[in-house]
Amino acid sequence: MAAQDQTLIPPIAPTTGTVDKPVVPLPGVADWLVNFCRSYSIWPMTFGLACCAIEMMGVGMARFDMSRFGAEVFRPSPRQADLMIVAGTVSRKLAPAIVRLYEQLPAPRYVMAMGNCAISGGPFAFKDQYGIVLGVDTILPVDVYVPGCPPRPEALLEGIFQVQRKLTGRRLVAVPAGLDLNMEQDTVRNNPGNTGEKA
Amino acid sequence: MNEFSLWTVFTLVVGLVAILAFIAGNAMALVWMERKVAGFIQRRPGPNQLGPAGVLQSVADAVKLLFKQILKPSNADSIIFFLAPILSFFPVALLFMPLPFSPFFTAYSPNLGLLLILAFSGINVLAVLLAGWSSNNKYSLYGAARGVSQSVAYEIPLLLAVLAIAFQHGTLNLSEIVEQQGGWPWQWNVFTQPLAFLIYFISIFGETNRSPFDLPEAESELTAGFHTEYSGMGFALFFLAEYANMVLVCCVATALFLGGWKGPFLDGFWWFLAKAYGLLFIMMWVRWTYPRARFDMLLNLNWKWLLPLGALNLLATAFVMKLF
């Protein structure tokens, strides 16, 4: 990763992608039930940065329909949203606004880096590049990475399933028949079982 | 305290508890129904993973909102900020008291039931104003200002439409108004007062802040309007109050215009609920069909069309009632 000008963007948040710990822990079964309910009510925040946002809109439409999993309620106010889908290229000028939006989200909150630009800068990671934040995880703790340029709508749906998995500890939506998804290798970074090697 | 008043107190308490359960159950059912209707109108399945046809979807949403962190902006007025959502929800319980679901399922049947509903439905506007003011957010304040001007404007044609019915029946008691109507559709008030029904039905969109008149929470301009700063249960209470108000105005419309609990066969509360839910479905249908109106269009429709038509309708009703 290219060295970034620290005077412009100071490192704000640690890059440990974890779900916020609850202030008051609940007993086991109740905790799981609450998390199960949360996982079927992931309301994303209405904001898109670049072309990935077009794919994000596609997921809400008739062909893919995010609402099947209760995630179609795009809330315009960060106070009412659960999931921040960083869909697109994060420019340096926009980075403070994105950090502020993240800070306005009430806990529990989740961040998804959608597309190669949000993950690592994507096509903008070249020498002497000065305007683009190379990876949103340098400024926010990211929970789920959805690669692609842009990712297909199915990939974004899979990203939501991974948020569900992170909440409840297992995959809630069945893998379609005939599709070989190697679930050992998932998109959740910081998973001890993930060696980072591609199958 | 004699036996009669004890019995009255008992029915009031039982009625209130039943009404709170009714409101909560209905709001959950309506959230699910709204999302399914939206899905079918846009040729999608809608929520279908949690429970059969996704009926448990609103349970998941309710639990999620219950366990969500509650935030208060640092410069907000803490008392009013937390009072506003409660204030928006509580009058609704009172407003359901005089509704005649059937001769038996009426919690409280005062002579001035209609007046009670019209008087206390104004408190919701006050809650919107308090929420917008105390949030210390420009979008909240704009939303609240819009909400107040819109509700004040639309209350007048609504009142005129309701007054025409009161003229016709000579009473403000909802049960008596239903009693004077017949079971068959041509014996309902919607046939003698079609213009009043139309004015009432347009006005309730403005009163309940429903699309196409949802300007107080217009996403494209005001983030989320008056509830921009509310998270978790604060937002859920506003949501609950909105759906409860929808149920309320549709129930009042059923009692006033659609013959209440009376139907062609077998009178009972099922007719009342079926008619009210039919109206609710039309409200959802309108929401997912029409785009949001501009604010000048909204007020022009009210002051230039609904108000004169309502006044003329009232005049004609008074004339006919005096003549015959």
Coordinates of C-alpha atoms in Angstrom, one line a residue:
Chain A
M1 CA 0.0 0.0 0.0
A2 CA 1.3 3.4 -0.9
A3 CA 2.2 5.7 2.0
Q4 CA -0.6 8.1 2.7
D5 CA -0.2 11.7 3.8
Q6 CA -0.9 11.4 7.5
T7 CA -1.5 15.1 7.8
L8 CA -4.6 14.8 5.6
I9 CA -6.1 11.6 7.0
P10 CA -4.9 10.7 10.5
P11 CA -5.5 7.1 11.4
I12 CA -8.9 7.3 13.1
A13 CA -10.1 3.8 13.9
P14 CA -8.2 0.5 14.5
T15 CA -8.6 -1.9 11.6
T16 CA -9.7 -4.8 13.8
G17 CA -13.0 -5.8 12.0
T18 CA -15.1 -6.9 15.0
V19 CA -18.7 -6.6 15.9
D20 CA -19.0 -4.1 18.8
K21 CA -19.1 -5.9 22.2
P22 CA -22.4 -5.3 24.1
V23 CA -22.3 -3.1 27.2
V24 CA -24.6 -5.5 29.1
P25 CA -24.0 -9.1 28.0
L26 CA -27.1 -11.3 27.8
P27 CA -27.3 -14.9 28.8
G28 CA -26.4 -17.4 26.1
V29 CA -29.7 -18.4 24.5
A30 CA -31.2 -14.9 24.7
D31 CA -28.1 -13.5 23.2
W32 CA -28.3 -15.9 20.3
L33 CA -32.0 -15.2 19.8
V34 CA -31.4 -11.4 19.7
N35 CA -28.5 -11.9 17.3
F36 CA -30.7 -14.1 15.2
C37 CA -33.4 -11.4 15.0
R38 CA -30.7 -8.8 14.2
S39 CA -29.4 -11.0 11.4
Y40 CA -32.7 -11.0 9.7
S41 CA -33.2 -7.2 10.1
I42 CA -30.0 -5.7 8.8
W43 CA -31.0 -2.3 7.6
P44 CA -28.4 -0.7 5.3
M45 CA -27.7 3.0 5.2
T46 CA -28.7 4.7 1.9
F47 CA -25.4 5.9 0.5
G48 CA -23.4 4.9 -2.5
L49 CA -20.1 6.3 -3.7
A50 CA -19.5 5.0 -7.2
C51 CA -20.6 2.4 -9.7
C52 CA -20.8 -0.3 -7.0
A53 CA -23.9 1.5 -5.7
I54 CA -25.6 0.7 -9.0
E55 CA -25.2 -3.0 -8.2
M56 CA -26.4 -2.3 -4.7
M57 CA -29.6 -0.8 -6.2
G58 CA -29.9 -3.9 -8.3
V59 CA -29.9 -6.1 -5.2
G60 CA -33.0 -4.3 -4.1
M61 CA -34.8 -4.8 -7.4
A62 CA -37.1 -7.7 -8.5
R63 CA -34.5 -10.1 -9.8
F64 CA -32.4 -10.4 -6.6
D65 CA -34.6 -8.9 -4.0
M66 CA -32.7 -8.3 -0.8
S67 CA -36.1 -7.9 1.0
R68 CA -36.4 -11.7 1.2
F69 CA -33.8 -11.5 4.1
G70 CA -35.4 -8.4 5.6
A71 CA -32.5 -6.2 4.5
E72 CA -34.3 -3.9 2.0
V73 CA -35.1 -1.2 4.4
F74 CA -32.5 1.4 3.3
R75 CA -32.6 4.0 6.1
P76 CA -31.6 7.5 5.1
S77 CA -30.6 8.4 8.6
P78 CA -27.5 6.7 10.1
R79 CA -29.2 6.6 13.5
Q80 CA -31.6 4.0 12.2
A81 CA -29.2 1.9 10.1
D82 CA -27.3 -1.2 11.1
L83 CA -25.0 -1.8 8.1
M84 CA -22.8 0.6 6.3
I85 CA -22.2 -0.6 2.8
V86 CA -19.2 1.3 1.5
A87 CA -20.0 0.9 -2.1
G88 CA -17.3 2.4 -4.3
T89 CA -14.2 4.5 -4.4
V90 CA -13.4 6.4 -1.2
S91 CA -11.6 9.6 -2.1
R92 CA -9.5 11.5 0.4
K93 CA -11.9 14.4 0.3
L94 CA -14.8 12.1 1.2
A95 CA -13.0 10.1 3.9
P96 CA -13.9 12.5 6.9
A97 CA -17.5 12.4 5.9
I98 CA -17.5 8.6 5.8
V99 CA -15.9 8.4 9.2
R100 CA -18.5 10.8 10.6
L101 CA -21.3 8.7 9.1
Y102 CA -19.8 5.6 10.8
E103 CA -19.5 7.5 14.1
Q104 CA -23.2 8.4 13.9
L105 CA -24.3 4.8 13.6
P106 CA -25.6 3.4 16.9
A107 CA -24.2 0.0 18.1
P108 CA -24.4 -2.7 17.0
R109 CA -23.1 -1.6 13.6
Y110 CA -21.4 -3.4 10.8
V111 CA -19.4 -2.2 7.9
M112 CA -19.1 -3.9 4.5
A113 CA -16.4 -2.9 2.0
M114 CA -18.0 -3.5 -1.3
G115 CA -15.9 -3.7 -4.4
N116 CA -12.2 -3.6 -5.0
C117 CA -11.9 0.2 -4.5
A118 CA -13.3 0.0 -1.0
I119 CA -11.2 -3.0 -0.2
S120 CA -7.8 -1.9 -1.4
G121 CA -8.1 1.0 -3.8
G122 CA -8.6 -1.4 -6.7
P123 CA -7.5 0.2 -10.0
F124 CA -6.5 3.3 -8.2
A125 CA -3.6 1.7 -6.4
F126 CA -0.7 2.9 -8.6
K127 CA 2.5 5.0 -8.1
D128 CA 2.1 8.7 -7.3
Q129 CA -1.7 8.4 -6.9
Y130 CA -2.8 11.0 -4.4
G131 CA -6.5 11.3 -4.3
I132 CA -7.9 7.9 -3.3
V133 CA -8.0 6.2 0.1
L134 CA -6.4 2.7 -0.6
G135 CA -8.9 0.6 1.3
V136 CA -11.7 1.8 3.6
D137 CA -10.2 -0.5 6.3
T138 CA -7.5 2.1 6.8
I139 CA -10.1 4.5 8.3
L140 CA -12.9 2.2 9.5
P141 CA -13.1 -1.3 11.1
V142 CA -14.5 -3.4 8.2
D143 CA -16.5 -6.6 9.0
V144 CA -17.1 -8.1 5.6
Y145 CA -15.2 -7.7 2.3
V146 CA -17.1 -8.3 -1.0
P147 CA -14.6 -8.4 -3.8
G148 CA -15.4 -7.6 -7.5
C149 CA -15.2 -4.7 -9.8
P150 CA -18.1 -4.2 -9.3
P151 CA -19.3 -7.3 -7.4
R152 CA -22.3 -9.1 -8.8
P153 CA -25.5 -8.6 -6.9
E154 CA -25.3 -12.3 -5.7
A155 CA -21.9 -11.4 -4.2
L156 CA -23.5 -8.6 -2.2
L157 CA -26.2 -10.9 -1.0
E158 CA -23.4 -13.3 0.0
G159 CA -21.8 -10.5 1.9
I160 CA -25.1 -10.0 3.9
F161 CA -25.1 -13.7 4.6
Q162 CA -21.6 -13.3 5.9
V163 CA -22.8 -10.5 8.3
Q164 CA -25.5 -12.9 9.4
R165 CA -22.9 -15.6 9.9
K166 CA -20.7 -13.3 11.9
L167 CA -23.7 -12.5 14.2
T168 CA -25.1 -16.0 14.7
G169 CA -22.0 -18.1 14.1
R170 CA -23.5 -20.1 11.3
R171 CA -24.8 -19.7 7.8
L172 CA -28.5 -19.1 7.9
V173 CA -29.4 -19.2 4.3
A174 CA -29.0 -22.5 2.5
V175 CA -26.5 -22.8 -0.3
P176 CA -28.4 -23.4 -3.6
A177 CA -28.3 -26.9 -4.9
G178 CA -25.5 -27.5 -7.4
L179 CA -23.4 -24.6 -6.2
D180 CA -20.1 -25.6 -4.6
L181 CA -19.3 -22.9 -2.0
N182 CA -16.3 -23.7 -0.1
M183 CA -17.4 -22.4 3.3
E184 CA -14.0 -22.9 4.9
Q185 CA -12.7 -20.0 2.9
D186 CA -15.0 -17.1 3.7
T187 CA -14.8 -13.3 3.3
V188 CA -14.5 -12.6 7.0
R189 CA -11.0 -11.5 7.7
N190 CA -9.7 -12.0 11.2
N191 CA -11.2 -15.5 11.2
P192 CA -8.5 -17.7 12.8
G193 CA -9.3 -20.4 10.3
N194 CA -8.7 -18.2 7.3
T195 CA -5.2 -18.5 5.9
G196 CA -5.8 -16.2 3.1
E197 CA -5.1 -18.8 0.5
K198 CA -7.5 -19.2 -2.4
A199 CA -8.9 -22.6 -3.0
Chain B
M1 CA -68.6 4.5 44.4
N2 CA -71.6 2.6 43.3
E3 CA -71.6 -0.7 41.3
F4 CA -72.2 1.0 38.0
S5 CA -69.2 3.2 38.1
L6 CA -67.0 0.2 39.2
W7 CA -68.2 -1.7 36.2
T8 CA -67.4 1.3 34.0
V9 CA -63.9 1.5 35.4
F10 CA -63.4 -2.3 34.9
T11 CA -64.5 -2.1 31.2
L12 CA -62.2 0.9 30.7
V13 CA -59.2 -0.9 32.1
V14 CA -59.9 -4.1 30.2
G15 CA -60.6 -2.0 27.1
L16 CA -57.3 -0.1 27.4
V17 CA -55.3 -3.3 27.8
A18 CA -57.1 -4.9 24.8
I19 CA -56.5 -1.7 22.8
L20 CA -52.8 -1.6 23.5
A21 CA -52.5 -5.3 22.5
F22 CA -54.6 -4.6 19.4
I23 CA -52.4 -1.6 18.4
A24 CA -49.1 -3.5 18.9
G25 CA -50.5 -6.6 17.0
N26 CA -51.9 -4.5 14.2
A27 CA -48.7 -2.5 13.8
M28 CA -46.6 -5.7 13.5
A29 CA -49.1 -7.1 11.0
L30 CA -49.2 -3.9 9.0
V31 CA -45.4 -3.6 8.8
W32 CA -45.3 -7.1 7.3
M33 CA -48.3 -6.3 5.1
E34 CA -46.7 -3.1 3.9
R35 CA -43.5 -4.9 2.9
K36 CA -45.3 -7.7 1.2
V37 CA -47.6 -5.2 -0.7
A38 CA -44.5 -3.2 -1.7
G39 CA -42.9 -6.5 -2.9
F40 CA -45.9 -7.6 -5.0
I41 CA -46.4 -4.2 -6.5
Q42 CA -42.8 -4.1 -7.6
R43 CA -42.9 -7.8 -8.8
R44 CA -40.7 -9.1 -6.0
P45 CA -41.5 -11.7 -3.3
G46 CA -40.9 -9.4 -0.3
P47 CA -39.8 -10.9 3.0
N48 CA -40.2 -14.7 2.7
Q49 CA -37.4 -16.3 4.7
L50 CA -38.4 -15.9 8.3
G51 CA -41.5 -17.9 9.0
P52 CA -44.2 -18.9 6.5
A53 CA -44.3 -16.1 3.9
G54 CA -42.1 -14.0 6.2
V55 CA -44.7 -13.3 8.8
L56 CA -42.1 -13.3 11.6
Q57 CA -40.2 -10.5 9.8
S58 CA -41.7 -7.7 12.0
V59 CA -40.9 -9.7 15.1
A60 CA -37.2 -9.7 14.1
D61 CA -37.4 -6.0 13.4
A62 CA -39.0 -5.3 16.7
V63 CA -36.4 -7.2 18.7
K64 CA -33.6 -5.6 16.7
L65 CA -35.0 -2.1 17.4
L66 CA -35.5 -3.0 21.1
F67 CA -31.8 -3.9 21.5
K68 CA -30.4 -1.1 19.4
Q69 CA -28.3 1.6 21.1
I70 CA -30.3 4.8 22.0
L71 CA -28.4 7.9 21.1
K72 CA -29.0 11.5 22.0
P73 CA -27.2 14.2 20.1
S74 CA -25.0 16.1 22.6
N75 CA -26.8 19.4 22.2
A76 CA -30.3 18.0 22.2
D77 CA -32.8 18.8 24.9
S78 CA -32.8 15.6 26.9
I79 CA -36.2 15.8 28.5
I80 CA -38.2 16.8 25.4
F81 CA -36.1 14.6 23.1
F82 CA -37.2 11.5 25.0
L83 CA -40.7 12.8 25.8
A84 CA -41.6 13.3 22.1
P85 CA -41.8 9.6 21.0
I86 CA -43.8 8.7 24.1
L87 CA -46.1 11.6 23.5
S88 CA -46.7 10.6 19.9
F89 CA -47.7 7.1 20.9
F90 CA -49.8 7.5 24.0
P91 CA -52.8 9.5 22.8
V92 CA -53.4 6.8 20.2
A93 CA -54.5 4.4 23.0
L94 CA -57.0 7.0 24.1
L95 CA -58.2 7.5 20.5
F96 CA -59.1 3.9 20.1
M97 CA -61.5 4.0 23.1
P98 CA -64.6 5.3 21.3
L99 CA -64.3 3.1 18.2
P100 CA -67.2 0.7 17.8
F101 CA -65.8 -2.5 16.5
S102 CA -69.1 -4.2 17.3
P103 CA -71.9 -3.4 19.8
F104 CA -70.0 -5.6 22.3
F105 CA -66.4 -4.6 21.4
T106 CA -66.7 -0.9 22.3
A107 CA -64.5 0.1 25.1
Y108 CA -66.2 3.4 25.8
S109 CA -69.1 5.0 24.0
P110 CA -69.4 8.7 24.9
N111 CA -71.9 11.1 23.3
L112 CA -69.0 13.1 21.9
G113 CA -66.8 10.2 20.7
L114 CA -66.1 11.9 17.3
L115 CA -65.1 15.1 19.0
L116 CA -62.7 13.1 21.4
I117 CA -61.0 11.6 18.4
L118 CA -60.7 14.9 16.5
A119 CA -59.4 16.7 19.6
F120 CA -56.7 14.2 20.7
S121 CA -55.4 13.3 17.2
G122 CA -53.9 16.8 17.3
I123 CA -51.4 15.8 20.0
N124 CA -49.5 13.7 17.5
V125 CA -48.6 16.9 15.7
L126 CA -47.3 18.4 18.9
A127 CA -45.0 15.3 19.3
V128 CA -43.7 15.8 15.8
L129 CA -42.9 19.5 16.6
L130 CA -41.2 18.6 19.9
A131 CA -39.1 15.9 18.3
G132 CA -38.0 18.2 15.5
W133 CA -37.3 21.1 17.9
S134 CA -35.4 19.1 20.6
S135 CA -33.2 17.2 18.2
N136 CA -31.1 20.2 17.5
N137 CA -30.8 19.2 13.8
K138 CA -31.8 21.3 10.9
Y139 CA -33.4 18.4 9.0
S140 CA -35.5 17.5 12.0
L141 CA -36.7 21.1 12.4
Y142 CA -37.6 21.4 8.7
G143 CA -39.5 18.1 8.9
A144 CA -41.3 19.3 12.0
A145 CA -42.3 22.6 10.4
R146 CA -43.6 20.8 7.4
G147 CA -45.5 18.3 9.6
V148 CA -47.2 21.1 11.5
S149 CA -48.2 23.2 8.6
Q150 CA -49.5 20.1 6.7
S151 CA -51.4 18.6 9.6
V152 CA -53.0 22.0 10.5
A153 CA -54.0 22.5 6.9
Y154 CA -55.4 19.0 6.4
E155 CA -57.4 19.0 9.6
I156 CA -59.8 21.5 8.2
P157 CA -61.2 19.6 5.2
L158 CA -61.2 16.5 7.3
L159 CA -63.3 18.3 9.9
L160 CA -65.7 19.6 7.2
A161 CA -66.1 16.1 5.8
V162 CA -66.8 14.6 9.3
L163 CA -69.1 17.5 10.1
A164 CA -71.3 16.7 7.1
I165 CA -71.8 13.2 8.5
A166 CA -72.6 14.6 11.9
F167 CA -75.2 16.9 10.3
Q168 CA -76.8 14.0 8.5
H169 CA -77.1 11.8 11.6
G170 CA -77.6 14.4 14.3
T171 CA -75.1 12.8 16.6
L172 CA -71.4 12.6 17.4
N173 CA -71.6 9.1 18.9
L174 CA -69.8 6.7 16.5
S175 CA -72.0 3.7 17.6
E176 CA -75.2 5.6 16.8
I177 CA -73.8 6.7 13.4
V178 CA -73.2 3.0 12.6
E179 CA -76.6 2.1 14.0
Q180 CA -78.3 4.5 11.6
Q181 CA -76.6 2.9 8.5
G182 CA -77.7 -0.3 6.9
G183 CA -75.9 -3.5 6.1
W184 CA -75.9 -3.3 2.3
P185 CA -73.4 -1.1 0.6
W186 CA -76.1 1.3 -0.8
Q187 CA -77.2 2.0 2.7
W188 CA -73.8 3.2 3.7
N189 CA -72.9 6.9 4.1
V190 CA -70.4 6.6 1.3
F191 CA -73.4 6.5 -1.1
T192 CA -75.2 9.6 0.4
Q193 CA -71.9 11.5 1.0
P194 CA -69.4 10.4 -1.7
L195 CA -67.7 13.8 -1.8
A196 CA -67.2 13.8 2.0
F197 CA -65.7 10.4 1.8
L198 CA -63.3 11.4 -1.0
I199 CA -62.2 14.6 1.0
Y200 CA -61.8 12.5 4.1
F201 CA -59.7 9.9 2.4
I202 CA -57.4 12.4 0.8
S203 CA -57.1 14.3 4.0
I204 CA -56.0 11.3 6.0
F205 CA -52.9 10.9 3.8
G206 CA -51.9 14.4 4.9
E207 CA -52.9 13.7 8.5
T208 CA -50.9 10.5 8.9
N209 CA -47.9 11.7 6.9
R210 CA -48.3 8.9 4.4
S211 CA -46.9 9.0 0.9
P212 CA -47.7 10.9 -1.4
F213 CA -47.9 13.4 1.4
D214 CA -45.0 12.2 3.5
L215 CA -43.1 15.5 3.3
P216 CA -42.2 15.6 7.1
E217 CA -40.0 12.6 6.5
A218 CA -39.0 13.1 2.9
E219 CA -35.9 11.1 2.4
S220 CA -34.7 12.9 -0.7
E221 CA -34.6 16.3 1.0
L222 CA -34.6 15.9 4.7
T223 CA -32.7 12.7 5.5
A224 CA -35.4 11.2 7.7
G225 CA -37.3 14.4 8.7
F226 CA -38.4 14.9 12.2
H227 CA -37.1 11.5 13.4
T228 CA -33.6 11.9 11.9
E229 CA -31.9 11.7 15.3
Y230 CA -33.9 8.9 16.8
S231 CA -32.5 5.4 17.0
G232 CA -33.8 2.2 18.5
M233 CA -37.0 2.4 20.5
G234 CA -37.4 6.2 19.9
F235 CA -37.7 5.5 16.2
A236 CA -39.8 2.4 16.8
L237 CA -42.3 4.4 18.8
F238 CA -42.7 6.9 16.0
F239 CA -43.1 4.0 13.6
L240 CA -45.7 2.4 15.9
A241 CA -47.6 5.7 16.3
E242 CA -47.7 6.2 12.5
Y243 CA -49.2 2.7 11.9
A244 CA -51.6 3.0 14.8
N245 CA -52.8 6.4 13.4
M246 CA -53.3 4.7 10.0
V247 CA -55.4 2.0 11.7
L248 CA -57.3 4.7 13.6
V249 CA -58.2 6.9 10.6
C250 CA -59.2 3.8 8.6
C251 CA -61.4 2.6 11.5
V252 CA -63.1 6.0 11.8
A253 CA -63.7 6.0 8.0
T254 CA -65.2 2.5 8.3
A255 CA -67.6 3.7 11.1
L256 CA -68.5 7.0 9.4
F257 CA -68.8 6.0 5.8
L258 CA -68.8 2.2 5.4
G259 CA -71.4 1.0 7.8
G260 CA -69.0 -0.1 10.6
W261 CA -69.7 -3.6 11.9
K262 CA -72.7 -4.1 9.6
G263 CA -72.5 -6.2 6.5
P264 CA -74.9 -8.0 4.1
F265 CA -74.8 -11.1 6.3
L266 CA -73.9 -11.8 9.9
D267 CA -73.1 -8.4 11.5
G268 CA -70.0 -8.4 13.7
F269 CA -66.5 -7.1 14.3
W270 CA -65.2 -9.1 11.3
W271 CA -67.0 -6.7 8.9
F272 CA -65.4 -3.8 10.7
L273 CA -61.9 -5.2 10.5
A274 CA -62.3 -6.4 6.9
K275 CA -63.4 -2.9 5.8
A276 CA -60.7 -1.2 7.8
Y277 CA -58.0 -3.5 6.3
G278 CA -59.4 -2.8 2.8
L279 CA -58.9 0.9 3.3
L280 CA -55.4 0.2 4.8
F281 CA -54.6 -1.8 1.7
I282 CA -55.6 1.1 -0.5
M283 CA -53.4 3.4 1.5
M284 CA -50.4 1.1 0.9
W285 CA -51.4 0.8 -2.8
V286 CA -51.3 4.6 -3.1
R287 CA -48.0 4.8 -1.3
W288 CA -46.2 2.4 -3.6
T289 CA -47.8 3.9 -6.8
Y290 CA -47.5 7.6 -6.6
P291 CA -44.4 9.8 -6.1
R292 CA -44.1 12.3 -3.3
A293 CA -46.0 15.6 -3.9
R294 CA -44.2 18.9 -3.8
F295 CA -45.1 21.0 -0.9
D296 CA -46.8 23.8 -2.9
M297 CA -48.9 21.1 -4.7
L298 CA -49.8 19.6 -1.3
L299 CA -51.0 22.9 0.1
N300 CA -52.7 24.1 -3.2
L301 CA -54.7 20.9 -3.3
N302 CA -55.8 21.5 0.3
W303 CA -56.6 25.2 0.2
K304 CA -57.9 25.5 -3.4
W305 CA -59.8 22.3 -3.8
L306 CA -60.5 20.3 -0.6
L307 CA -61.5 23.2 1.6
P308 CA -64.0 24.9 -0.8
L309 CA -65.4 21.5 -1.8
G310 CA -65.8 20.5 1.8
A311 CA -67.5 23.8 2.7
L312 CA -69.9 23.4 -0.3
N313 CA -70.6 19.8 0.7
L314 CA -71.4 20.9 4.2
L315 CA -73.6 23.7 3.0
A316 CA -75.5 21.3 0.7
T317 CA -75.9 18.8 3.4
A318 CA -77.3 21.4 5.8
F319 CA -79.6 22.6 3.1
V320 CA -80.9 19.1 2.3
M321 CA -81.3 18.2 6.0
K322 CA -83.3 21.4 6.6
L323 CA -85.4 20.8 3.6
F324 CA -86.4 17.2 4.2

